[in-house]
XYZ file of C-alpha atoms in Angstrom:
650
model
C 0.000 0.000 0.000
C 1.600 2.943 -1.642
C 0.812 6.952 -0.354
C -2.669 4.691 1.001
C -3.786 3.743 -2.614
C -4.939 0.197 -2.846
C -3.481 -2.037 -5.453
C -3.776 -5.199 -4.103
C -6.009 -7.361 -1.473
C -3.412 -7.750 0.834
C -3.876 -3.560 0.807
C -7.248 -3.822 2.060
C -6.614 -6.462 4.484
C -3.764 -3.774 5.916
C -6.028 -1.160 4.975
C -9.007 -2.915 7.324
C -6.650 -4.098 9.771
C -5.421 -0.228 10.726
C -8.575 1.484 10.628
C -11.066 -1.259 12.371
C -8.283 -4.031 14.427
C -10.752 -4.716 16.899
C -14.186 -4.823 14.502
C -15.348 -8.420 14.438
C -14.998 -9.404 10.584
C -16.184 -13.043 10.488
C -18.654 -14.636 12.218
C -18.709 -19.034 13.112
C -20.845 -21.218 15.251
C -18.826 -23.046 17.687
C -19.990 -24.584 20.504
C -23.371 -23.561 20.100
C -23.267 -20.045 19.493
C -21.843 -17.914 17.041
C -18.042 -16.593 18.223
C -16.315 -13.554 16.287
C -12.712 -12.928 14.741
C -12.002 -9.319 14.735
C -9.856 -8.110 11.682
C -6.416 -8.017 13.773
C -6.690 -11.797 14.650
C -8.159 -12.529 10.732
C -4.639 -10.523 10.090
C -2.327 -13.105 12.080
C -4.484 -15.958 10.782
C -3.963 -15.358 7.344
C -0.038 -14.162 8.051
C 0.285 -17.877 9.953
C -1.181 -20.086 6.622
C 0.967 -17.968 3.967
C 4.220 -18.410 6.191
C 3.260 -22.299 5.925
C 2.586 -22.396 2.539
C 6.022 -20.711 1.744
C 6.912 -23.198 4.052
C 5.706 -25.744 2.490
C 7.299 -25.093 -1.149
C 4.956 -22.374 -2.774
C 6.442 -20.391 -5.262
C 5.027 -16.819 -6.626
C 2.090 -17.515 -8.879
C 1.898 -21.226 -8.011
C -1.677 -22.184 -7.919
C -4.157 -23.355 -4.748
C -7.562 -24.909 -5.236
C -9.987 -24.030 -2.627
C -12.756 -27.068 -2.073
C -14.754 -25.930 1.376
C -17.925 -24.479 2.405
C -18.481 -21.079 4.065
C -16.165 -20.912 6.570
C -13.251 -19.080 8.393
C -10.643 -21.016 7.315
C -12.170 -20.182 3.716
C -10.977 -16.200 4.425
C -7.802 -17.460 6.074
C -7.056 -19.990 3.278
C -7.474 -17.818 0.331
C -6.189 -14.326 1.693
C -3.047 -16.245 2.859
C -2.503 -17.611 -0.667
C -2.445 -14.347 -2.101
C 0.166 -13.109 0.790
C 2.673 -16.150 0.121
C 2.017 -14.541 -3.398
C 0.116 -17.568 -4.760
C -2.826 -17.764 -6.940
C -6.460 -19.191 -5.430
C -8.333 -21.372 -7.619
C -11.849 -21.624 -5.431
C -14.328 -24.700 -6.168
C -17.742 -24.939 -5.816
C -18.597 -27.414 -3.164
C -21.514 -28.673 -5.239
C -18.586 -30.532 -8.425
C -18.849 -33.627 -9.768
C -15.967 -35.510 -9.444
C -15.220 -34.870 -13.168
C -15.646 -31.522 -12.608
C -13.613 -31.064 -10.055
C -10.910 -32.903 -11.987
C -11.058 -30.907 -14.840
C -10.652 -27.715 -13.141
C -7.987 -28.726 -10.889
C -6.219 -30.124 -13.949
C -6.700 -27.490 -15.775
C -5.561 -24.923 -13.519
C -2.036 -26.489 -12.849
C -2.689 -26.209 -9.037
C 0.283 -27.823 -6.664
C -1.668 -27.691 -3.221
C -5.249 -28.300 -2.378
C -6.931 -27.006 0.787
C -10.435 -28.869 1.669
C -12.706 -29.086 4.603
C -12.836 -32.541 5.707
C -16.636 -33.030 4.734
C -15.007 -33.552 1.149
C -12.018 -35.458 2.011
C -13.557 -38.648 0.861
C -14.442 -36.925 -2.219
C -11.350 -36.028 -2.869
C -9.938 -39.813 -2.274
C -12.212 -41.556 -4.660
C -10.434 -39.135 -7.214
C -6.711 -38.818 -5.747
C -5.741 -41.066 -8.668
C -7.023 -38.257 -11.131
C -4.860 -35.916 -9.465
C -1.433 -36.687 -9.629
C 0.194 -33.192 -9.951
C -1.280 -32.078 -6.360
C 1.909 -32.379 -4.201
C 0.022 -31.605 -0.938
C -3.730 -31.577 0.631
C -4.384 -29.342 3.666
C -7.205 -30.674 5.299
C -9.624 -28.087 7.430
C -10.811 -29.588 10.571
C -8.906 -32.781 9.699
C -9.602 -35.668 12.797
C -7.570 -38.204 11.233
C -4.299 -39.324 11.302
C -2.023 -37.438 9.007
C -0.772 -39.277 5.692
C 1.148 -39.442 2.374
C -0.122 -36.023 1.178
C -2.521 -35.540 3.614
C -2.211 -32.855 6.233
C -4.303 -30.952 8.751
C -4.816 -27.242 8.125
C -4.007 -26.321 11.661
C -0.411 -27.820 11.063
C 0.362 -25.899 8.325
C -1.194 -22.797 10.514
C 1.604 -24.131 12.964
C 4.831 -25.048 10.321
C 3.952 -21.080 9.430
C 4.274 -20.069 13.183
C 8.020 -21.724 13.035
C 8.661 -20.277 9.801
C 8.152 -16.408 10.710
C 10.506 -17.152 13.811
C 13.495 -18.964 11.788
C 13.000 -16.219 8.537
C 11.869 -12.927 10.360
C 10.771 -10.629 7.845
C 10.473 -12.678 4.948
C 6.392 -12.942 4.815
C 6.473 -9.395 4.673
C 9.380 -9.160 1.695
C 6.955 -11.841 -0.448
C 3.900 -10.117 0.011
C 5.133 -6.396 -1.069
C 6.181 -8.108 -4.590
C 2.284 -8.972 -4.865
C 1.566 -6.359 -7.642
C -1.928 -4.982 -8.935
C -1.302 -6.361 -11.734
C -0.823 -10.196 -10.573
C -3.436 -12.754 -10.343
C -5.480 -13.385 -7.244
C -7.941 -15.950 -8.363
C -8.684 -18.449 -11.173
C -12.432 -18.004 -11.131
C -14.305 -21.112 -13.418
C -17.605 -20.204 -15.002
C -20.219 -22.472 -14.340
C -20.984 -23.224 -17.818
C -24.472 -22.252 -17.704
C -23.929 -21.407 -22.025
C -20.391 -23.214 -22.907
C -18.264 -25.597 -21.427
C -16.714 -23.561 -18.380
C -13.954 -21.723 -18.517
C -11.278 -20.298 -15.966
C -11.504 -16.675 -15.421
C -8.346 -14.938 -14.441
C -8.692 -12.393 -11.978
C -6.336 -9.753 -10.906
C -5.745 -7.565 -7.357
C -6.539 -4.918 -9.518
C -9.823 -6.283 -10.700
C -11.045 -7.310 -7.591
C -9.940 -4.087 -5.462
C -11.093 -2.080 -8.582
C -14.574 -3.438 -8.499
C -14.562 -3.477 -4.612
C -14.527 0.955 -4.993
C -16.861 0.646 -8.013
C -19.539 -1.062 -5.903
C -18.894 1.312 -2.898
C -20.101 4.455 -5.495
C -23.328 2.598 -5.332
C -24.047 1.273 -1.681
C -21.971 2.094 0.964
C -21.944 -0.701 3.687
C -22.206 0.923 7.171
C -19.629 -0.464 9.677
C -22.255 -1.477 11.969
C -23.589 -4.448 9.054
C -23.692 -7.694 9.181
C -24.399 -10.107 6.507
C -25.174 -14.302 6.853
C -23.313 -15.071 3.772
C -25.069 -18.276 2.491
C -24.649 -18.247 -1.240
C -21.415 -19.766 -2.162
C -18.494 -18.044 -1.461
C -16.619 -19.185 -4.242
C -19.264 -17.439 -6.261
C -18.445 -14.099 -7.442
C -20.873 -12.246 -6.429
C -20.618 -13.344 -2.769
C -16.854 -13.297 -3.225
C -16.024 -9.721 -3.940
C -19.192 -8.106 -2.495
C -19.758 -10.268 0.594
C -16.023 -11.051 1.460
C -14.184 -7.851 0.078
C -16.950 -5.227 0.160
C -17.664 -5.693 4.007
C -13.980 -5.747 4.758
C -13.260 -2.647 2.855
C -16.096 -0.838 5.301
C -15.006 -2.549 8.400
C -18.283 -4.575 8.458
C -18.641 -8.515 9.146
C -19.796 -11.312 7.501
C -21.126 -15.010 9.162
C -20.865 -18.640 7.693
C -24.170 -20.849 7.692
C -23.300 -23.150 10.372
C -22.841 -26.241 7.933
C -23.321 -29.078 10.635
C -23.032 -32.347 9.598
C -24.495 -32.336 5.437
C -25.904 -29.981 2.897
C -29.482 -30.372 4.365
C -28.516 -29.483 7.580
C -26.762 -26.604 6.310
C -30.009 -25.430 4.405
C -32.250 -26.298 7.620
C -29.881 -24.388 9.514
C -30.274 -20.823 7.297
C -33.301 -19.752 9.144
C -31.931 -20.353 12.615
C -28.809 -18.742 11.819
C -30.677 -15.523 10.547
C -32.535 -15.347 14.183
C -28.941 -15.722 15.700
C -26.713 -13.229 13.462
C -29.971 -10.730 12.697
C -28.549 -9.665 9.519
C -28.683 -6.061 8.327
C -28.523 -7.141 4.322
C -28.272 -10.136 2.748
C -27.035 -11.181 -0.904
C -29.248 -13.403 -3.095
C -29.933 -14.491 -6.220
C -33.449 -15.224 -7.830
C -33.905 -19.101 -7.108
C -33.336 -18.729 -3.364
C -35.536 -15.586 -2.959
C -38.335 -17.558 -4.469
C -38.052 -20.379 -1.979
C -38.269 -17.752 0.552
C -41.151 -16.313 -0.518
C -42.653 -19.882 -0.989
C -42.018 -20.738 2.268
C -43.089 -17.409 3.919
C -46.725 -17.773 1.847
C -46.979 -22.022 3.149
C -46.676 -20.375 7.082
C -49.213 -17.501 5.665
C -51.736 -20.486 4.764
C -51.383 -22.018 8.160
C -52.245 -19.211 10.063
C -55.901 -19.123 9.584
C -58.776 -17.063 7.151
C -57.930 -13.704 9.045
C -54.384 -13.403 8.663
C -54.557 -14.559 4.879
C -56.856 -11.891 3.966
C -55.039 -9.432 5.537
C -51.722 -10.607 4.069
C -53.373 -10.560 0.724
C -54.831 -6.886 1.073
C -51.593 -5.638 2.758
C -49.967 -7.248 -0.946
C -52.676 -5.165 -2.858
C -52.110 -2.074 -1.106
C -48.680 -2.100 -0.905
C -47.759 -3.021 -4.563
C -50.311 0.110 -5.824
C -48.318 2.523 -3.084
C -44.513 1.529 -3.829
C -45.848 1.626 -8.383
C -42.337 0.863 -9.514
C -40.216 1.732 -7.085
C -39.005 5.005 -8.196
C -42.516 6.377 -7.573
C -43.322 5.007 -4.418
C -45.552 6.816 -2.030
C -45.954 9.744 -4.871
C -48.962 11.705 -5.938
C -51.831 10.086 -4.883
C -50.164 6.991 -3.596
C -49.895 8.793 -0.336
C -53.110 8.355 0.851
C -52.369 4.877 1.087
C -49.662 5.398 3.924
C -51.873 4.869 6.930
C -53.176 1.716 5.473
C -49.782 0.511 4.055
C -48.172 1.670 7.784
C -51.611 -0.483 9.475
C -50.352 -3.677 7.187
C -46.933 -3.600 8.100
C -47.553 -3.562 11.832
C -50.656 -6.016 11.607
C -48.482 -8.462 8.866
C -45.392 -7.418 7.964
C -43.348 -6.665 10.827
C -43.837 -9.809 11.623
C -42.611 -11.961 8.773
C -39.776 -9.621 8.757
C -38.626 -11.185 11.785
C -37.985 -14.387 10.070
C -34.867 -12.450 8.842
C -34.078 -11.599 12.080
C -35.429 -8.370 12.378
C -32.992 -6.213 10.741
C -32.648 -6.941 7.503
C -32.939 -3.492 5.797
C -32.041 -4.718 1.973
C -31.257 -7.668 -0.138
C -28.910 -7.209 -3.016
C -29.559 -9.392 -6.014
C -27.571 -11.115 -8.610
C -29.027 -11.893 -11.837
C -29.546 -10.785 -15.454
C -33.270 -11.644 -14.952
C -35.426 -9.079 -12.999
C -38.932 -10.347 -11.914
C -40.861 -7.117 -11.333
C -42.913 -8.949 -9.038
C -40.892 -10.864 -6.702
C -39.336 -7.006 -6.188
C -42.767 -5.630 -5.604
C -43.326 -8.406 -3.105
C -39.954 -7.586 -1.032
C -40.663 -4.171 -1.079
C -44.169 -4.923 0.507
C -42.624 -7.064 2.757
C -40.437 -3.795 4.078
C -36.887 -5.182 3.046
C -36.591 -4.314 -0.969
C -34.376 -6.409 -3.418
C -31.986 -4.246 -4.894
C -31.652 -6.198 -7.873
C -28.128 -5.837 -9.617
C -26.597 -6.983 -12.726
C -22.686 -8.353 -13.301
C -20.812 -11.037 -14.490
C -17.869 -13.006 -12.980
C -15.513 -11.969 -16.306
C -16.226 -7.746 -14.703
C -14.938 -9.209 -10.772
C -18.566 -9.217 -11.052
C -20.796 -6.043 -10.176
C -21.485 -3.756 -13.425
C -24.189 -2.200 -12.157
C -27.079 -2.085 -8.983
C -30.140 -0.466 -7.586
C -29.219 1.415 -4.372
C -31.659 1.965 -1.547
C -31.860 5.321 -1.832
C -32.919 4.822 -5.718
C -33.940 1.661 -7.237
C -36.744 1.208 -10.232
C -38.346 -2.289 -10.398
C -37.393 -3.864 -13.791
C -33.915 -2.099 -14.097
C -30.531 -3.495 -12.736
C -29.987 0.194 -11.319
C -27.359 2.475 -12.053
C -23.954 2.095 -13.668
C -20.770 1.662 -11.188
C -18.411 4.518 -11.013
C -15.905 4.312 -12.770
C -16.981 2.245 -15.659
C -17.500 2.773 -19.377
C -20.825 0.782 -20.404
C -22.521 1.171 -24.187
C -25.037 -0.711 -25.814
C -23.652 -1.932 -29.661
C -25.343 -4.258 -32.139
C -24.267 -7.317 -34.342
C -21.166 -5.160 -35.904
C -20.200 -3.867 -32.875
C -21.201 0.027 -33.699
C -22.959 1.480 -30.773
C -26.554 2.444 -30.700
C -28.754 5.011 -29.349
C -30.044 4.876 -25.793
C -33.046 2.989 -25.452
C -32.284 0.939 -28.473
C -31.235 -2.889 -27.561
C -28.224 -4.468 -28.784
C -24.977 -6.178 -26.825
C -23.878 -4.449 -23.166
C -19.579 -3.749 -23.815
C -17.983 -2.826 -20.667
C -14.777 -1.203 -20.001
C -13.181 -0.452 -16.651
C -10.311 -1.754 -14.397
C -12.394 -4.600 -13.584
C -12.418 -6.498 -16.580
C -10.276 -9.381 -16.357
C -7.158 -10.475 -17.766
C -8.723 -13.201 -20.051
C -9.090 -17.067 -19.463
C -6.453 -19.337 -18.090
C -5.114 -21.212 -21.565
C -7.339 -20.096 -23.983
C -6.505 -17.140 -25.883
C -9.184 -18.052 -28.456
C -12.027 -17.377 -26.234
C -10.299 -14.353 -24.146
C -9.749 -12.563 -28.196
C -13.360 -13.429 -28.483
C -14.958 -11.939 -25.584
C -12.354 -8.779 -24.969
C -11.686 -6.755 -28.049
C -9.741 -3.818 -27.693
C -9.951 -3.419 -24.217
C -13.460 -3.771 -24.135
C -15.445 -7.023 -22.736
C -18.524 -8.086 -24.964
C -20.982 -9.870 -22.110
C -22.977 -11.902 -24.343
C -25.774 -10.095 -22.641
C -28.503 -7.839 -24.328
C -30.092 -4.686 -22.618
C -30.513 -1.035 -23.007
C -29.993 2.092 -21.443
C -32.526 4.084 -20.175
C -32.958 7.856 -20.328
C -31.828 8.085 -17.050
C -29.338 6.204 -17.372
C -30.687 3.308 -15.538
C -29.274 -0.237 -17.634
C -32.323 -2.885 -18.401
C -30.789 -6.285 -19.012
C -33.155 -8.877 -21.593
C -31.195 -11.873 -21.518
C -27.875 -14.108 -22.871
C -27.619 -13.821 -26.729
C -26.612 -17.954 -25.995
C -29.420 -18.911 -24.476
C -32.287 -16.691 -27.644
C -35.169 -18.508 -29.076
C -34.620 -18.770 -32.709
C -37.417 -19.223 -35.162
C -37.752 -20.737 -38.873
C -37.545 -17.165 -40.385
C -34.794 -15.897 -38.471
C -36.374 -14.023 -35.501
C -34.615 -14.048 -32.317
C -36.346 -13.693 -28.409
C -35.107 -14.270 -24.941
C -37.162 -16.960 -23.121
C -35.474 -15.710 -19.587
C -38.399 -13.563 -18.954
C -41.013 -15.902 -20.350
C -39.270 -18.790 -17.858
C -39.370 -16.920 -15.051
C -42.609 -15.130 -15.314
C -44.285 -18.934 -15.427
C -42.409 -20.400 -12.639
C -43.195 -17.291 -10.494
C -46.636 -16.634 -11.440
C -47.827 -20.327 -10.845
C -47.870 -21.841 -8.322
C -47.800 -25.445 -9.353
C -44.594 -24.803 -12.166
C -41.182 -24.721 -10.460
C -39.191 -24.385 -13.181
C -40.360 -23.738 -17.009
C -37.146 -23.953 -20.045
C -38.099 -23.018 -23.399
C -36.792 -24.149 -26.698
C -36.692 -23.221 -29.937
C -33.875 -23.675 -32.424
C -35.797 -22.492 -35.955
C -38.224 -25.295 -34.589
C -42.162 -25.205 -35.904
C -42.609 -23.961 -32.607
C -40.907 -23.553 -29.028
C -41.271 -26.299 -26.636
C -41.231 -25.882 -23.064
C -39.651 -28.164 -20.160
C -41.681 -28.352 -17.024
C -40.952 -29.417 -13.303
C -43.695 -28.897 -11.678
C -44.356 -28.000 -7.924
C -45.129 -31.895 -6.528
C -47.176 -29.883 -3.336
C -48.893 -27.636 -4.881
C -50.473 -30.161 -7.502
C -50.808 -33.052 -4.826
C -53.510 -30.576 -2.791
C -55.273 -29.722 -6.205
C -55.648 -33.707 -6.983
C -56.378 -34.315 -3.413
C -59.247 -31.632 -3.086
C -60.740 -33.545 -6.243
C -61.018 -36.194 -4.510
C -58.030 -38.243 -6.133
C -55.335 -39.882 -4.771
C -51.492 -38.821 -6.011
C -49.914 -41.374 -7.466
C -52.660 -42.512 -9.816
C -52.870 -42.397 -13.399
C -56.059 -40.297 -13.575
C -54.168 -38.099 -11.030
C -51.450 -37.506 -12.939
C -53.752 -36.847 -15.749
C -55.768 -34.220 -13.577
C -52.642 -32.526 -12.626
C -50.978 -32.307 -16.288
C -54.525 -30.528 -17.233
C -54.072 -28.176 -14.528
C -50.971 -27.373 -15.884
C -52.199 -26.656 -19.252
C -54.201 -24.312 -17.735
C -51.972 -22.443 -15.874
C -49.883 -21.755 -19.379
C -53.069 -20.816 -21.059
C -53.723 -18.035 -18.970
C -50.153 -16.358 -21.055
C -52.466 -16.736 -24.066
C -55.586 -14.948 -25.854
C -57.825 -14.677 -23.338
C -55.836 -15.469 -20.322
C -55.307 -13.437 -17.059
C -51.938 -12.498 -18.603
C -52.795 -12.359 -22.451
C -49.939 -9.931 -23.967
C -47.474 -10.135 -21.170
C -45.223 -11.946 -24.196
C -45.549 -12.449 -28.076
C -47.554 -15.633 -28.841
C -45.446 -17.234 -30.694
C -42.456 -17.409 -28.163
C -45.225 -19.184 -25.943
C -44.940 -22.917 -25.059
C -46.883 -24.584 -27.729
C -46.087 -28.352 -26.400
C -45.164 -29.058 -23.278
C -42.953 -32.303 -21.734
C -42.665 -33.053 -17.766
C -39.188 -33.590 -16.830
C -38.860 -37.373 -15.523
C -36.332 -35.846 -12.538
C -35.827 -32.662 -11.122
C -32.840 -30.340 -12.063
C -30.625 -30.590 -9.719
C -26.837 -29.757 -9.192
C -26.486 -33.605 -9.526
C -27.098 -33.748 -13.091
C -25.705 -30.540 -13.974
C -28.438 -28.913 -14.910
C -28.485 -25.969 -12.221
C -25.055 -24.632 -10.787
C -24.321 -23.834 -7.203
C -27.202 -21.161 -7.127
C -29.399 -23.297 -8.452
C -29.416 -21.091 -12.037
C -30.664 -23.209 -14.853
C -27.806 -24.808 -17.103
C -29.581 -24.512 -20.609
C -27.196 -26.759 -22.932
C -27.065 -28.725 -20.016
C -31.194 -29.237 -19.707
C -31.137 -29.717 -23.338
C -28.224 -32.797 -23.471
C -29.908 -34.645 -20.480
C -33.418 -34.200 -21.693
C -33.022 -34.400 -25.071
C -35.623 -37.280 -25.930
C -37.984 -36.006 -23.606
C -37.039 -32.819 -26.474
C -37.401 -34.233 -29.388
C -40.914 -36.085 -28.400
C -41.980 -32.957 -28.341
C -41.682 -32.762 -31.813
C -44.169 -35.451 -32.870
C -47.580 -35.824 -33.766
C -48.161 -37.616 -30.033
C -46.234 -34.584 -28.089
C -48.570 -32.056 -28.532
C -51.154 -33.645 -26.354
C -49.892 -32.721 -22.965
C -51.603 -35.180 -21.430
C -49.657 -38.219 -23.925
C -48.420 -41.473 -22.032
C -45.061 -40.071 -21.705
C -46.276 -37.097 -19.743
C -48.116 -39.074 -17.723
C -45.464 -41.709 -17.025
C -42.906 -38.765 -16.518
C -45.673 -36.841 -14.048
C -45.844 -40.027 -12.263
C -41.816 -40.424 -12.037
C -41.741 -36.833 -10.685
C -43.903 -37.331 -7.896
C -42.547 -40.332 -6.444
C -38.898 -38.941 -6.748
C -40.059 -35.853 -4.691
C -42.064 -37.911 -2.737
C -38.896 -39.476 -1.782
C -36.606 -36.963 -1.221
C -36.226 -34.508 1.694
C -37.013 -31.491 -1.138
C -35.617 -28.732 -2.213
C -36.828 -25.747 -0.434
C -34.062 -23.679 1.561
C -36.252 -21.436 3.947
């Protein structure tokens, strides 16, 4: 840290660890209750693993992969990488094993640090790996062997290190430049096959100021940090962002499996009482899902006033940027009744002082940020990609308009161009092109695709939008992922997808399809409780044939109301509507790779496993939705979910 500019993370650790030593920064459940690490202990933590990694062999620019849930030792681990002057190449905890090969493969990584709930992962594919040297194992029980080692020795071999070499930590770490990578980031390959992202200091500190011009985390904040914090967007804002403002951040105690650790989400939020939390679409759905099941359960009274507090509140907050204006204000002593009566009290689910949730995404559902904003705790929905470190740009609570992604970061260069690259006018749609000190370096060993996406400086996001007049960017979907029909027309189904899933209640996930087809095809999974009380109040039991038959009407029903004559007849062009329909025989799941770590949809990925349930679609017997295989497939779904502990997180 030069004259107090920040070049590199190890800056704003420093930085953080100067201004706020005695702040708590992170946040674990240990012995029953939730114990803090303020950011001068985080500082010797981190200064402890990078002395043992040096220790241990690590050369500058060597790479680490990261395999571990939301943790402390996550911070320590990667931030004392990047001190020993190493490179961190984090994994998403929800890899298959081929996955996980490829990317540690393909990265070149020496060392691997793991939590010991994936050590046995990690041996059923040790053979795969034979270019790991060493595995640092976080809470590891078991005897150490062969390359297996706990992360508390290495914590320990740094302790002995600093005492026989004083001084040298500190000599590695100043030749960490701005300009050096931090991170090998790997997409998820939600489009493509995935791809390692290479990620500077400079990018990530960069983008860490950028997102401050926007919303300015209060030292006082506290965040439960339960997306994936090898994900990008938890990574930079979650991790970086709060240590940058001397604010702290708390791991989902992760007990003994993944269910446990999604059971454990809405006891954690009672404990921590987070002041914002960082989401993405999928998981504030389940929320909402979950709050409106308790809503049901509470009797006649409190549903009716929950659903008139809904009406009410939606006409008095219009589209955010006009809330409470012109004649909207007459509303207030109802809306202000509803909150106390309702409202106040579901927001203690969240533990009371949740004041925002910041949202990931490309996809905006208008009404899902209608509903938050209701609720009293609005989702500032944002838009960024990992290649930008991620944010590009963000609603702010002071300003946010439902529909939008907000306001472009400071400093940035954004434009909107079309297919030749020549920029157009605002308002007019095309390609968003970014240019800034975030954009990354390229991707790891594959100059084909970086000279693709970054063309004189600037990245092309595969992403269409437009700017409005005031300046506010609207995001329409991945140019990858457009409906294409027979005469050449091109639509995004994102909006189309999402509006479905969210607007029924017996549809959990819709994908469309349409490659210059006839007509576009859509996949279903539908919502296994919701359909099971519609067959059951008919007087049918769930399992049946003439049940499933029942329930695939229903669903037809639910689509038609997108159509002439339906409840939401011109919400989308007809023809980008799902004229057949197939039930998915499983759900998507992170199992067969057809939704990533935050449970976003994999297209090319729903499209290979599903492909004959596809093509079926495309014969004279597909278009009746309630056909054998729809039935069969209806019947398969419910009995799988039947069987399973489900998928809801809240």
């Amino acid at each position: 840290m030069k004259n107090g500019e920040l070049h590199t993370l190890i800056d704003l650790l420093e930085r953080s660890c100067l201004k706020f030593p005695e702040n708590a920064y992170l946040w674990e459940k240990r012995e029953g209750g939730y114990r803090s690490v303020t950011y001068r202990q985080t500082r010797r933590e981190v200064g402890d693993v990078a002395a043992g990694l040096l220790a241990g062999g690590l050369q500058k620019g060597d790479r680490v992969a990261l395999l571990s849930e939301g943790c402390n030792d996550w911070v320590f681990a990667e931030l004392g990488i990047l001190y020993a002057g190493g490179v961190n190449v984090p994994l998403s905890i929800k890899l298959t094993d081929k996955e996980l090969i490829f990317r540690v493969r393909h990265s070149g990584a020496r060392f691997l640090i793991v939590s010991d709930y994936y050590v046995a992962t990690l041996r059923r594919i040790e053979a795969e790996l034979p270019e790991i040297e060493k595995i640092y194992v976080i809470r590891y029980s078991s005897a150490e062997e062969g390359k297996y080692n706990s992360f508390e020795r290495l914590k320990d071999e740094g302790k002995r290190w600093v005492t026989e070499y004083p001084g040298m930590l500190e000599k590695q770490a100043v030749t960490v430049s701005g300009a050096d990578l931090a991170n090998i980031s790997y997409t998820s390959g939600t489009t493509a096959e995935p791809k390692g992202i290479m990620l500077t200091h400079e990018n990530y500190v960069s983008n860490v100021l950028q997102s401050d011009s926007l919303i300015r985390i209060p030292e006082y904040f506290r965040i439960l940090l339960f997306l994936p914090w090898d994900h990008s967007f938890a990574h930079t804002v979650g991790i970086y962002s709060f240590m940058y403002n001397g604010a702290s951040l708390a791991a989902v105690d992760f007990g003994k499996s993944p269910m446990e650790y999604l059971r454990n989400i809405p006891l954690n939020m009672k404990e921590i009482k987070p002041h914002v939390l960082l989401s993405v679409p999928a998981l504030a759905k389940n929320f909402r899902r979950s709050i409106e099941t308790g809503i049901r359960q509470r009797g006649w009274l409190i549903r009716k006033l929950y659903g008139l507090g809904l009406k009410w509140g939606y006409y008095y907050h219009g589209q955010g940027n006009f809330r409470g204006k012109g004649g909207r204000m007459l509303l207030w002593p109802v809306v202000k009744l509803m909150d106390i009566l309702v409202f106040s009290k579901i927001r203690k689910i969240f533990g009371g002082n949740l004041q925002f949730f910041v949202g990931g995404g490309a996809l905006l559902d208008t009404e899902l940020q209608r509903y938050y904003c209701t609720l009293g705790i609005p989702m500032l929905q944002g838009y960024g990609l990992s290649e930008a470190s991620p944010v590009i740009s963000s609603n702010c609570p002071q300003r946010y308009r439902f529909g939008s992604s907000g306001q472009v970061v400071k400093p940035l260069e954004l434009k909107i161009c079309d297919e030749t690259g020549t920029e157009v006018k605002k308002g007019e749609k095309g390609e968003i092109v970014i240019r800034g000190k975030n954009v990354m370096k390229g991707y790891w060993k594959n100059e084909k695709s970086t000279a693709g996406t970054i063309r004189d400086g600037w990245l092309y996001t595969g992403d269409r939008g437009y700017l409005g007049e005031d300046g506010s960017l609207f995001v329409s979907g991945r140019f990858k992922s457009l409906l294409i029909a027979g005469d050449g027309e091109k639509y995004s189904p994102e909006g189309i997808e999402e509006a479905i899933a969210e607007l029924s209640p017996y549809i959990d996930y819709c994908v469309l399809y349409n490659n210059q087809s006839p007509y576009t095809a859509g996949l279903i999974v539908p919502n296994k409780t919701a359909l099971t009380e519609y067959v059951k109040q008919r007087e049918e039991e769930p399992g049946t044939v003439e049940a499933c038959k029942l329930m695939l009407t229903k669903l037809n029903e639910e689509l038609m109301k997108f159509r002439k004559g339906g409840m939401y007849e011109g919400m989308f062009p007809e023809r980008w509507l799902p004229a057949v329909v197939g039930i998915l025989p499983e759900p998507l799941t992170a199992q067969n790779g057809t939704v990533n770590s935050t449970s976003k949809v994999v297209r090319h990925k729903v499209y290979e496993v599903f492909r004959e349930e596809l093509d079926f679609l495309y014969t004279p017997e597909g278009k009746d939705i309630r056909n054998p295989r729809n039935t069969k497939n209806m019947k398969s779904m419910i009995t799988w979910m039947q069987n399973s502990v489900g998928k809801r997180t809240f």
